Tab-separated table of N, CA and C in Angstrom:
chain	number	residue	atom	x	y	z
I	1406	UNK	N	5.916	25.151	-47.942
I	1406	UNK	CA	6.975	26.119	-48.147
I	1406	UNK	C	8.296	25.480	-47.711
I	1407	UNK	N	9.318	25.637	-48.502
I	1407	UNK	CA	10.605	25.021	-48.200
I	1407	UNK	C	11.342	25.807	-47.121
I	1408	UNK	N	12.323	25.135	-46.523
I	1408	UNK	CA	13.139	25.791	-45.510
I	1408	UNK	C	13.884	27.004	-46.082
I	1409	UNK	N	14.308	26.893	-47.322
I	1409	UNK	CA	15.017	27.993	-47.977
I	1409	UNK	C	14.087	29.191	-48.150
I	1410	UNK	N	12.858	28.934	-48.562
I	1410	UNK	CA	11.898	30.023	-48.746
I	1410	UNK	C	11.570	30.689	-47.410
I	1411	UNK	N	11.437	29.889	-46.360
I	1411	UNK	CA	11.157	30.434	-45.034
I	1411	UNK	C	12.326	31.307	-44.584
I	1412	UNK	N	13.534	30.798	-44.789
I	1412	UNK	CA	14.729	31.558	-44.405
I	1412	UNK	C	14.830	32.859	-45.191
I	1413	UNK	N	14.578	32.810	-46.471
I	1413	UNK	CA	14.626	34.016	-47.304
I	1413	UNK	C	13.574	35.026	-46.853
I	1414	UNK	N	12.402	34.534	-46.482
I	1414	UNK	CA	11.348	35.418	-45.975
I	1414	UNK	C	11.759	36.110	-44.690
I	1415	UNK	N	12.405	35.349	-43.788
I	1415	UNK	CA	12.878	35.943	-42.530
I	1415	UNK	C	13.936	37.007	-42.784
I	1416	UNK	N	14.860	36.711	-43.671
I	1416	UNK	CA	15.923	37.664	-43.985
I	1416	UNK	C	15.341	38.916	-44.634
I	1417	UNK	N	14.388	38.722	-45.526
I	1417	UNK	CA	13.744	39.869	-46.169
I	1417	UNK	C	13.012	40.723	-45.135
I	1418	UNK	N	12.303	40.076	-44.224
I	1418	UNK	CA	11.586	40.804	-43.171
I	1418	UNK	C	12.570	41.592	-42.303
I	1419	UNK	N	13.712	40.972	-41.976
I	1419	UNK	CA	14.751	41.635	-41.200
I	1419	UNK	C	15.273	42.876	-41.916
I	1420	UNK	N	15.550	42.742	-43.211
I	1420	UNK	CA	16.060	43.875	-43.990
I	1420	UNK	C	15.033	44.999	-44.098
I	1421	UNK	N	13.773	44.649	-44.207
I	1421	UNK	CA	12.714	45.664	-44.244
I	1421	UNK	C	12.628	46.403	-42.914
I	1422	UNK	N	12.767	45.660	-41.808
I	1422	UNK	CA	12.751	46.276	-40.480
I	1422	UNK	C	13.933	47.233	-40.319
I	1423	UNK	N	15.118	46.788	-40.735
I	1423	UNK	CA	16.298	47.656	-40.662
I	1423	UNK	C	16.125	48.920	-41.499
I	1424	UNK	N	15.570	48.766	-42.685
I	1424	UNK	CA	15.367	49.923	-43.564
I	1424	UNK	C	14.384	50.907	-42.943
I	1425	UNK	N	13.321	50.397	-42.349
I	1425	UNK	CA	12.334	51.283	-41.717
I	1425	UNK	C	12.935	52.001	-40.515
I	1426	UNK	N	13.660	51.248	-39.688
I	1426	UNK	CA	14.320	51.847	-38.534
I	1426	UNK	C	15.285	52.943	-38.985
I	1427	UNK	N	16.085	52.640	-39.979
I	1427	UNK	CA	17.064	53.598	-40.478
I	1427	UNK	C	16.388	54.862	-40.993
I	1428	UNK	N	15.301	54.708	-41.710
I	1428	UNK	CA	14.592	55.868	-42.251
I	1428	UNK	C	14.030	56.742	-41.127
I	1429	UNK	N	13.423	56.117	-40.124
I	1429	UNK	CA	12.840	56.877	-39.016
I	1429	UNK	C	13.944	57.540	-38.199
I	1430	UNK	N	14.987	56.787	-37.862
I	1430	UNK	CA	16.070	57.323	-37.053
I	1430	UNK	C	16.765	58.476	-37.772
I	1431	UNK	N	17.005	58.321	-39.055
I	1431	UNK	CA	17.656	59.388	-39.831
I	1431	UNK	C	16.801	60.646	-39.863
I	1432	UNK	N	15.501	60.481	-40.053
I	1432	UNK	CA	14.598	61.638	-40.068
I	1432	UNK	C	14.599	62.328	-38.704
I	1433	UNK	N	14.552	61.538	-37.631
I	1433	UNK	CA	14.600	62.117	-36.291
I	1433	UNK	C	15.911	62.852	-36.064
I	1434	UNK	N	17.009	62.205	-36.429
I	1434	UNK	CA	18.332	62.786	-36.228
I	1434	UNK	C	18.450	64.134	-36.938
I	1435	UNK	N	18.044	64.173	-38.194
I	1435	UNK	CA	18.142	65.414	-38.981
I	1435	UNK	C	17.266	66.517	-38.412
I	1436	UNK	N	16.015	66.215	-38.175
I	1436	UNK	CA	15.075	67.253	-37.743
I	1436	UNK	C	15.387	67.749	-36.341
I	1437	UNK	N	15.719	66.839	-35.416
I	1437	UNK	CA	16.048	67.271	-34.051
I	1437	UNK	C	17.329	68.105	-34.031
I	1438	UNK	N	18.306	67.709	-34.824
I	1438	UNK	CA	19.562	68.457	-34.891
I	1438	UNK	C	19.330	69.845	-35.491
I	1439	UNK	N	18.569	69.860	-36.556
I	1439	UNK	CA	18.283	71.106	-37.272
I	1439	UNK	C	17.519	72.107	-36.407
I	1440	UNK	N	16.508	71.627	-35.708
I	1440	UNK	CA	15.636	72.534	-34.955
I	1440	UNK	C	16.052	72.771	-33.508
I	1441	UNK	N	16.721	71.762	-32.896
I	1441	UNK	CA	16.959	71.860	-31.453
I	1441	UNK	C	18.411	71.635	-31.046
I	1442	UNK	N	19.262	71.284	-32.000
I	1442	UNK	CA	20.670	71.087	-31.693
I	1442	UNK	C	20.983	69.835	-30.901
I	1443	UNK	N	20.087	68.852	-30.950
I	1443	UNK	CA	20.339	67.568	-30.285
I	1443	UNK	C	20.031	66.440	-31.262
I	1444	UNK	N	20.648	65.295	-31.013
I	1444	UNK	CA	20.383	64.128	-31.837
I	1444	UNK	C	19.275	63.268	-31.248
I	1445	UNK	N	18.954	62.218	-31.949
I	1445	UNK	CA	17.882	61.315	-31.513
I	1445	UNK	C	18.223	60.627	-30.195
I	1446	UNK	N	19.470	60.207	-30.011
I	1446	UNK	CA	19.847	59.552	-28.756
I	1446	UNK	C	19.789	60.526	-27.586
I	1447	UNK	N	20.209	61.755	-27.806
I	1447	UNK	CA	20.122	62.761	-26.751
I	1447	UNK	C	18.661	62.999	-26.371
I	1448	UNK	N	17.797	63.073	-27.396
I	1448	UNK	CA	16.376	63.251	-27.108
I	1448	UNK	C	15.843	62.086	-26.280
I	1449	UNK	N	16.174	60.858	-26.661
I	1449	UNK	CA	15.677	59.679	-25.937
I	1449	UNK	C	16.136	59.699	-24.484
I	1450	UNK	N	17.376	60.114	-24.252
I	1450	UNK	CA	17.871	60.211	-22.879
I	1450	UNK	C	17.102	61.280	-22.099
I	1451	UNK	N	16.907	62.444	-22.713
I	1451	UNK	CA	16.150	63.510	-22.037
I	1451	UNK	C	14.716	63.080	-21.759
I	1452	UNK	N	14.115	62.377	-22.705
I	1452	UNK	CA	12.736	61.921	-22.485
I	1452	UNK	C	12.661	60.940	-21.317
I	1453	UNK	N	13.611	60.015	-21.254
I	1453	UNK	CA	13.622	59.054	-20.146
I	1453	UNK	C	13.781	59.788	-18.823
I	1454	UNK	N	14.687	60.753	-18.778
I	1454	UNK	CA	14.921	61.495	-17.544
I	1454	UNK	C	13.736	62.381	-17.187
I	1455	UNK	N	13.082	62.954	-18.190
I	1455	UNK	CA	11.926	63.823	-17.939
I	1455	UNK	C	10.739	63.035	-17.403
I	1456	UNK	N	10.695	61.752	-17.701
I	1456	UNK	CA	9.559	60.935	-17.260
I	1456	UNK	C	9.876	60.086	-16.038
I	1457	UNK	N	11.114	60.192	-15.517
I	1457	UNK	CA	11.480	59.519	-14.262
I	1457	UNK	C	10.801	60.246	-13.104
I	1458	UNK	N	10.561	59.526	-12.035
I	1458	UNK	CA	9.978	60.160	-10.863
I	1458	UNK	C	10.886	61.241	-10.299
I	1459	UNK	N	12.170	60.934	-10.146
I	1459	UNK	CA	13.084	61.948	-9.632
I	1459	UNK	C	14.432	61.872	-10.337
I	1460	UNK	N	15.125	60.760	-10.167
I	1460	UNK	CA	16.422	60.598	-10.816
I	1460	UNK	C	16.555	59.162	-11.281
I	1461	UNK	N	17.380	58.968	-12.269
I	1461	UNK	CA	17.574	57.643	-12.861
I	1461	UNK	C	19.029	57.241	-12.727
I	1462	UNK	N	19.245	55.958	-12.633
I	1462	UNK	CA	20.612	55.444	-12.693
I	1462	UNK	C	21.080	55.505	-14.135
I	1463	UNK	N	22.360	55.665	-14.323
I	1463	UNK	CA	22.922	55.644	-15.671
I	1463	UNK	C	22.544	54.356	-16.390
I	1464	UNK	N	22.505	53.256	-15.669
I	1464	UNK	CA	22.164	51.958	-16.263
I	1464	UNK	C	20.754	51.954	-16.847
I	1465	UNK	N	19.841	52.729	-16.258
I	1465	UNK	CA	18.471	52.812	-16.786
I	1465	UNK	C	18.460	53.434	-18.180
I	1466	UNK	N	19.373	54.333	-18.427
I	1466	UNK	CA	19.440	54.985	-19.743
I	1466	UNK	C	19.912	54.020	-20.827
I	1467	UNK	N	20.781	53.089	-20.460
I	1467	UNK	CA	21.310	52.131	-21.435
I	1467	UNK	C	20.176	51.350	-22.084
I	1468	UNK	N	19.222	50.896	-21.289
I	1468	UNK	CA	18.116	50.115	-21.843
I	1468	UNK	C	17.137	50.973	-22.633
I	1469	UNK	N	17.132	52.259	-22.377
I	1469	UNK	CA	16.242	53.167	-23.093
I	1469	UNK	C	16.800	53.575	-24.444
I	1470	UNK	N	18.079	53.913	-24.480
I	1470	UNK	CA	18.647	54.446	-25.720
I	1470	UNK	C	19.443	53.416	-26.511
I	1471	UNK	N	19.600	52.220	-25.951
I	1471	UNK	CA	20.208	51.091	-26.664
I	1471	UNK	C	21.615	51.383	-27.169
I	1472	UNK	N	22.426	51.977	-26.301
I	1472	UNK	CA	23.830	52.196	-26.588
I	1472	UNK	C	24.654	51.402	-25.576
I	1473	UNK	N	25.927	51.237	-25.853
I	1473	UNK	CA	26.802	50.567	-24.898
I	1473	UNK	C	26.961	51.444	-23.656
I	1474	UNK	N	27.510	50.848	-22.606
I	1474	UNK	CA	27.721	51.605	-21.378
I	1474	UNK	C	28.661	52.784	-21.615
I	1475	UNK	N	29.739	52.566	-22.365
I	1475	UNK	CA	30.685	53.660	-22.596
I	1475	UNK	C	30.077	54.746	-23.483
I	1476	UNK	N	29.305	54.360	-24.499
I	1476	UNK	CA	28.656	55.353	-25.362
I	1476	UNK	C	27.618	56.151	-24.573
I	1477	UNK	N	26.898	55.476	-23.686
I	1477	UNK	CA	25.911	56.169	-22.845
I	1477	UNK	C	26.609	57.135	-21.897
I	1478	UNK	N	27.737	56.731	-21.343
I	1478	UNK	CA	28.502	57.625	-20.452
I	1478	UNK	C	28.964	58.866	-21.192
I	1479	UNK	N	29.425	58.692	-22.421
I	1479	UNK	CA	29.857	59.854	-23.221
I	1479	UNK	C	28.674	60.758	-23.544
I	1480	UNK	N	27.531	60.158	-23.858
I	1480	UNK	CA	26.329	60.940	-24.155
I	1480	UNK	C	25.915	61.759	-22.935
I	1481	UNK	N	25.892	61.123	-21.756
I	1481	UNK	CA	25.528	61.830	-20.520
I	1481	UNK	C	26.533	62.940	-20.232
I	1482	UNK	N	27.819	62.684	-20.478
I	1482	UNK	CA	28.835	63.725	-20.262
I	1482	UNK	C	28.586	64.921	-21.173
I	1483	UNK	N	28.224	64.667	-22.443
I	1483	UNK	CA	27.914	65.778	-23.363
I	1483	UNK	C	26.701	66.568	-22.872
I	1484	UNK	N	25.659	65.841	-22.455
I	1484	UNK	CA	24.452	66.510	-21.964
I	1484	UNK	C	24.749	67.321	-20.704
I	1485	UNK	N	25.618	66.787	-19.848
I	1485	UNK	CA	25.993	67.515	-18.637
I	1485	UNK	C	26.782	68.768	-18.996
I	1486	UNK	N	27.697	68.657	-19.935
I	1486	UNK	CA	28.505	69.805	-20.373
I	1486	UNK	C	27.614	70.917	-20.932
I	1487	UNK	N	26.516	70.523	-21.597
I	1487	UNK	CA	25.571	71.491	-22.158
I	1487	UNK	C	24.579	72.013	-21.120
I	1488	UNK	N	24.671	71.502	-19.886
I	1488	UNK	CA	23.793	71.956	-18.812
I	1488	UNK	C	22.396	71.358	-18.858
I	1489	UNK	N	22.229	70.254	-19.572
I	1489	UNK	CA	20.903	69.653	-19.721
I	1489	UNK	C	20.623	68.570	-18.683
I	1490	UNK	N	21.678	67.999	-18.103
I	1490	UNK	CA	21.538	66.999	-17.044
I	1490	UNK	C	22.603	67.255	-15.992
I	1491	UNK	N	22.402	66.640	-14.832
I	1491	UNK	CA	23.443	66.647	-13.798
I	1491	UNK	C	23.625	65.223	-13.306
I	1492	UNK	N	24.845	64.936	-12.853
I	1492	UNK	CA	25.162	63.598	-12.340
I	1492	UNK	C	25.563	63.698	-10.876
I	1493	UNK	N	25.222	62.642	-10.118
I	1493	UNK	CA	25.602	62.580	-8.709
I	1493	UNK	C	25.832	61.123	-8.335
I	1494	UNK	N	26.755	60.900	-7.401
I	1494	UNK	CA	26.999	59.550	-6.904
I	1494	UNK	C	25.827	59.096	-6.048
I	1495	UNK	N	25.528	57.820	-6.125
I	1495	UNK	CA	24.511	57.217	-5.262
I	1495	UNK	C	25.102	57.101	-3.855
I	1496	UNK	N	24.397	57.591	-2.844
I	1496	UNK	CA	24.912	57.545	-1.479
I	1496	UNK	C	25.001	56.122	-0.948
I	1497	UNK	N	24.100	55.250	-1.372
I	1497	UNK	CA	24.059	53.874	-0.889
I	1497	UNK	C	25.124	53.012	-1.563
I	1498	UNK	N	25.286	53.180	-2.868
I	1498	UNK	CA	26.228	52.383	-3.649
I	1498	UNK	C	27.134	53.351	-4.411
I	1499	UNK	N	28.329	53.564	-3.926
I	1499	UNK	CA	29.244	54.544	-4.512
I	1499	UNK	C	29.587	54.260	-5.977
I	1500	UNK	N	29.324	53.024	-6.435
I	1500	UNK	CA	29.586	52.710	-7.839
I	1500	UNK	C	28.476	53.236	-8.738
I	1501	UNK	N	27.307	53.496	-8.170
I	1501	UNK	CA	26.157	53.947	-8.946
I	1501	UNK	C	26.186	55.443	-9.200
I	1502	UNK	N	25.714	55.826	-10.362
I	1502	UNK	CA	25.616	57.241	-10.731
I	1502	UNK	C	24.160	57.539	-11.035
I	1503	UNK	N	23.649	58.603	-10.429
I	1503	UNK	CA	22.308	59.059	-10.726
I	1503	UNK	C	22.400	60.227	-11.702
I	1504	UNK	N	21.470	60.258	-12.636
I	1504	UNK	CA	21.407	61.339	-13.612
I	1504	UNK	C	20.043	61.996	-13.480
I	1505	UNK	N	20.022	63.319	-13.415
I	1505	UNK	CA	18.756	64.056	-13.347
I	1505	UNK	C	18.735	65.108	-14.451
I	1506	UNK	N	17.558	65.393	-14.908
I	1506	UNK	CA	17.388	66.428	-15.931
I	1506	UNK	C	17.353	67.786	-15.243
I	1507	UNK	N	17.988	68.761	-15.839
I	1507	UNK	CA	17.983	70.128	-15.301
I	1507	UNK	C	16.773	70.875	-15.875
I	1508	UNK	N	16.543	72.075	-15.368
I	1508	UNK	CA	15.459	72.899	-15.915
I	1508	UNK	C	15.702	73.182	-17.400
I	1509	UNK	N	16.952	73.466	-17.748
I	1509	UNK	CA	17.282	73.716	-19.165
I	1509	UNK	C	17.049	72.457	-19.998
I	1510	UNK	N	17.372	71.311	-19.431
I	1510	UNK	CA	17.141	70.045	-20.127
I	1510	UNK	C	15.664	69.778	-20.338
I	1511	UNK	N	14.866	70.090	-19.325
I	1511	UNK	CA	13.410	69.900	-19.446
I	1511	UNK	C	12.835	70.836	-20.513
I	1512	UNK	N	13.308	72.075	-20.557
I	1512	UNK	CA	12.857	73.017	-21.595
I	1512	UNK	C	13.226	72.515	-22.988
I	1513	UNK	N	14.463	72.030	-23.133
I	1513	UNK	CA	14.924	71.498	-24.420
I	1513	UNK	C	14.084	70.289	-24.810
I	1514	UNK	N	13.833	69.407	-23.849
I	1514	UNK	CA	13.019	68.215	-24.106
I	1514	UNK	C	11.611	68.595	-24.558
I	1515	UNK	N	10.969	69.493	-23.848
I	1515	UNK	CA	9.587	69.874	-24.185
I	1515	UNK	C	9.501	70.507	-25.573
I	1516	UNK	N	10.478	71.319	-25.928
I	1516	UNK	CA	10.494	71.925	-27.264
I	1516	UNK	C	10.729	70.852	-28.324
I	1517	UNK	N	11.652	69.937	-28.069
I	1517	UNK	CA	11.998	68.894	-29.047
I	1517	UNK	C	10.936	67.804	-29.137
I	1518	UNK	N	10.157	67.636	-28.088
I	1518	UNK	CA	9.128	66.588	-28.070
I	1518	UNK	C	8.138	66.776	-29.220
I	1519	UNK	N	7.764	68.003	-29.492
I	1519	UNK	CA	6.825	68.266	-30.585
I	1519	UNK	C	7.424	67.840	-31.920
I	1520	UNK	N	8.686	68.150	-32.128
I	1520	UNK	CA	9.366	67.758	-33.365
I	1520	UNK	C	9.472	66.243	-33.454
I	1521	UNK	N	9.830	65.609	-32.357
I	1521	UNK	CA	9.954	64.147	-32.307
I	1521	UNK	C	8.643	63.482	-32.715
I	1522	UNK	N	7.548	63.920	-32.114
I	1522	UNK	CA	6.245	63.317	-32.401
I	1522	UNK	C	5.809	63.601	-33.840
I	1523	UNK	N	6.148	64.787	-34.336
I	1523	UNK	CA	5.836	65.152	-35.720
I	1523	UNK	C	6.523	64.185	-36.686
I	1524	UNK	N	7.797	63.929	-36.463
I	1524	UNK	CA	8.548	63.013	-37.319
I	1524	UNK	C	7.984	61.597	-37.227
I	1525	UNK	N	7.638	61.169	-36.019
I	1525	UNK	CA	7.060	59.826	-35.878
I	1525	UNK	C	5.746	59.708	-36.641
I	1526	UNK	N	4.902	60.744	-36.561
I	1526	UNK	CA	3.634	60.708	-37.314
I	1526	UNK	C	3.905	60.633	-38.803
I	1527	UNK	N	4.879	61.383	-39.284
I	1527	UNK	CA	5.183	61.404	-40.720
I	1527	UNK	C	5.786	60.097	-41.212
I	1528	UNK	N	6.623	59.468	-40.423
I	1528	UNK	CA	7.373	58.317	-40.902
I	1528	UNK	C	6.767	56.967	-40.526
I	1529	UNK	N	5.950	56.923	-39.515
I	1529	UNK	CA	5.411	55.632	-39.076
I	1529	UNK	C	3.981	55.374	-39.538
I	1530	UNK	N	3.367	56.332	-40.128
I	1530	UNK	CA	1.983	56.123	-40.604
I	1530	UNK	C	1.958	55.823	-42.055
């Protein structure tokens, strides 16, 4: 197989991966918004917080939802405004912010979790 053919195969595989990701993410975004009033990134943040032992650093959310630090901060601010999470300064490191899920956030997460899993079953199988 030539180098050109190998390269074309890699690019094709990349485009197929992007298309699949886009299809799944779009389906999640639409269904979660329609049924629960949250987007896919908001759901991912709530899921991470719901599965934390107690509280998570804001930085932990960045690796979970794959957004920039500023986009993650805006997302957390929206969730806090909606009463789904709360933020507090870390007592040890004043630069650190802890985020915890509220009771309302946990209820929203549990309701949306069924929809999330339904979409994943439909789109990934």
